[in-house]
Coordinates of C-alpha atoms in Angstrom, one line a residue:
M1 CA 102.4 111.4 238.8
P2 CA 103.5 115.2 239.7
E3 CA 107.2 115.7 238.3
L4 CA 110.0 115.5 240.4
K5 CA 111.5 119.4 241.4
P6 CA 114.9 119.6 240.9
I7 CA 116.0 119.9 244.3
H8 CA 115.0 116.0 245.1
V9 CA 116.9 115.1 242.7
V10 CA 119.6 116.6 244.2
L11 CA 118.7 115.0 247.2
I12 CA 118.0 111.3 246.3
L13 CA 121.5 111.4 243.7
V14 CA 123.3 112.8 247.4
I15 CA 121.9 109.8 249.1
V16 CA 122.7 107.0 247.1
A17 CA 126.0 108.7 246.9
I18 CA 126.7 108.5 250.6
V19 CA 125.3 104.5 250.3
A20 CA 127.7 103.7 247.6
L21 CA 130.6 105.6 249.5
Y22 CA 129.9 103.9 253.0
V23 CA 129.6 100.0 251.0
L24 CA 132.6 100.9 248.7
G25 CA 134.5 101.8 251.8
V26 CA 133.0 99.0 253.9
G27 CA 134.4 96.7 251.8
L28 CA 137.2 97.5 250.9
G29 CA 138.2 98.5 254.5
A30 CA 137.7 95.0 255.8
K31 CA 140.6 93.8 256.4
D32 CA 141.5 91.4 258.8
E33 CA 144.6 93.2 261.1
S34 CA 143.5 91.1 264.4
A35 CA 146.8 89.4 264.1
S36 CA 149.0 92.5 263.9
R37 CA 147.4 94.1 266.3
E38 CA 148.7 94.5 269.6
S39 CA 146.9 93.1 272.8
P40 CA 144.9 95.7 274.7
T41 CA 146.8 95.7 278.1
K42 CA 150.3 95.9 276.3
S43 CA 149.3 99.3 274.7
A44 CA 147.6 100.4 277.8
Q45 CA 150.9 99.7 280.0
E46 CA 153.1 101.7 277.1
L47 CA 150.7 104.6 277.0
R48 CA 150.9 104.3 281.5
A49 CA 154.9 104.1 280.8
R50 CA 154.7 107.4 278.7
F51 CA 153.0 109.7 280.6
I52 CA 152.4 109.2 283.9
K53 CA 156.3 107.9 285.2
P54 CA 155.1 106.2 288.3
K55 CA 159.1 106.8 290.3
P56 CA 159.7 103.0 292.0
V57 CA 159.6 102.6 295.5
E58 CA 162.4 103.6 297.9
A59 CA 164.1 101.1 300.2
T60 CA 164.0 103.5 302.9
E61 CA 159.5 103.2 302.5
L62 CA 160.0 99.7 302.8
A63 CA 160.2 98.3 306.5
A64 CA 160.0 93.9 307.0
T65 CA 159.6 91.8 309.7
C66 CA 162.0 89.2 308.4
P67 CA 165.5 89.9 307.6
F68 CA 165.6 92.7 304.7
Q69 CA 169.6 93.2 303.0
E70 CA 170.1 95.5 300.1
G71 CA 166.9 95.4 298.1
V72 CA 166.2 91.5 299.2
L73 CA 164.1 89.9 301.7
T74 CA 165.1 86.7 303.3
L75 CA 163.0 84.1 304.3
P76 CA 162.9 80.3 306.0
S77 CA 161.2 77.9 304.4
G78 CA 157.6 77.6 305.1
G79 CA 158.3 81.1 306.8
G80 CA 156.4 83.9 306.6
C81 CA 157.1 88.0 306.3
R82 CA 155.5 91.4 306.1
V83 CA 156.4 94.4 304.3
D84 CA 155.2 97.4 305.0
V85 CA 155.2 100.2 302.2
K86 CA 154.7 103.7 304.2
A87 CA 152.9 106.0 302.7
S88 CA 154.4 108.8 300.9
D89 CA 153.8 112.8 299.5
T90 CA 153.9 110.5 296.1
R91 CA 150.9 110.0 293.9
L92 CA 151.5 106.7 291.7
R93 CA 154.8 104.6 292.7
T94 CA 156.0 101.1 291.2
L95 CA 156.8 98.4 293.1
E96 CA 159.2 95.6 292.0
L97 CA 159.0 92.2 292.7
S98 CA 162.1 89.5 291.3
P99 CA 161.7 85.9 292.5
R100 CA 165.2 84.2 292.8
P101 CA 165.3 81.1 292.8
P102 CA 165.2 78.0 293.9
G103 CA 162.8 78.8 295.8
V104 CA 159.1 79.6 295.4
V105 CA 157.3 82.3 297.3
R106 CA 153.0 83.7 297.8
V107 CA 152.6 87.2 297.5
E108 CA 149.8 89.2 298.2
L109 CA 150.1 92.8 298.0
V110 CA 146.7 94.5 299.4
S111 CA 147.1 98.5 298.8
R112 CA 145.6 100.8 301.8
G113 CA 143.9 103.1 298.8
K114 CA 140.6 103.2 298.1
P115 CA 139.3 101.7 295.7
S116 CA 142.1 98.9 295.6
V117 CA 142.2 95.3 294.2
P118 CA 144.5 93.2 296.2
A119 CA 147.0 91.3 294.0
K120 CA 148.2 87.7 294.1
F121 CA 151.0 85.5 293.0
D122 CA 150.7 81.8 294.1
P123 CA 153.1 81.7 293.2
L124 CA 155.0 84.1 292.0
K125 CA 156.6 83.2 288.3
E126 CA 158.1 85.8 287.5
S127 CA 159.3 90.0 288.0
K128 CA 156.0 91.6 288.8
K129 CA 155.7 95.3 288.9
L130 CA 152.8 96.8 291.5
D131 CA 151.5 100.0 291.6
V132 CA 151.5 101.5 295.3
M133 CA 149.4 104.4 295.6
Q134 CA 150.3 107.6 297.9
E135 CA 148.8 105.7 301.4
G136 CA 151.4 102.9 301.0
A137 CA 150.3 98.6 301.3
D138 CA 151.2 95.5 302.7
L139 CA 152.8 93.3 301.1
Q140 CA 152.7 89.5 302.8
V141 CA 155.6 87.0 301.2
T142 CA 155.1 83.6 302.3
C143 CA 157.7 80.7 302.2
L144 CA 155.9 77.6 299.9
G145 CA 159.0 75.1 299.9
A146 CA 162.9 75.9 299.4
P147 CA 166.0 73.2 298.9
P148 CA 167.2 71.1 301.5
Q149 CA 170.4 72.3 301.1
R150 CA 169.8 75.9 301.2
P151 CA 166.5 76.2 302.8
I152 CA 165.5 79.5 302.8
C153 CA 163.4 82.0 299.8
E154 CA 164.5 85.3 298.7
L155 CA 162.9 87.8 296.9
G156 CA 163.8 90.8 295.6
L157 CA 162.2 94.3 296.3
R158 CA 162.6 97.7 294.3

């Protein structure tokens, strides 16, 4: 059998050391931290807010087919309303929808920019911030139910 050269011995020792360090690293680093990690959507929202910083939609950029005063849409029970979010020079804006109890509303936002995915909330239970692209969007609001003593639904838009 041929004798091993010193370079071969060094290569074998290096390979053994790499494998040993890998096994040691995997063994010590295999801690379950899934409970302490943040959800991916939360960290994505934090990064988005940190770097993009979208401006809110101005009240002057909204045109509604129902009464709209001081940032609040007013709909009769069972009625619907279309809101036109006008185009703007700003690349990305945020539209905040805030349902006002006791009415229940259904909301659908369709962006005019391509590609787009419509946002639909049936019913809207809590405040939501939706992105509106530069081209604008169409918002359809329907009052699903209101109490008899006050037969209207209200939706805050900011």
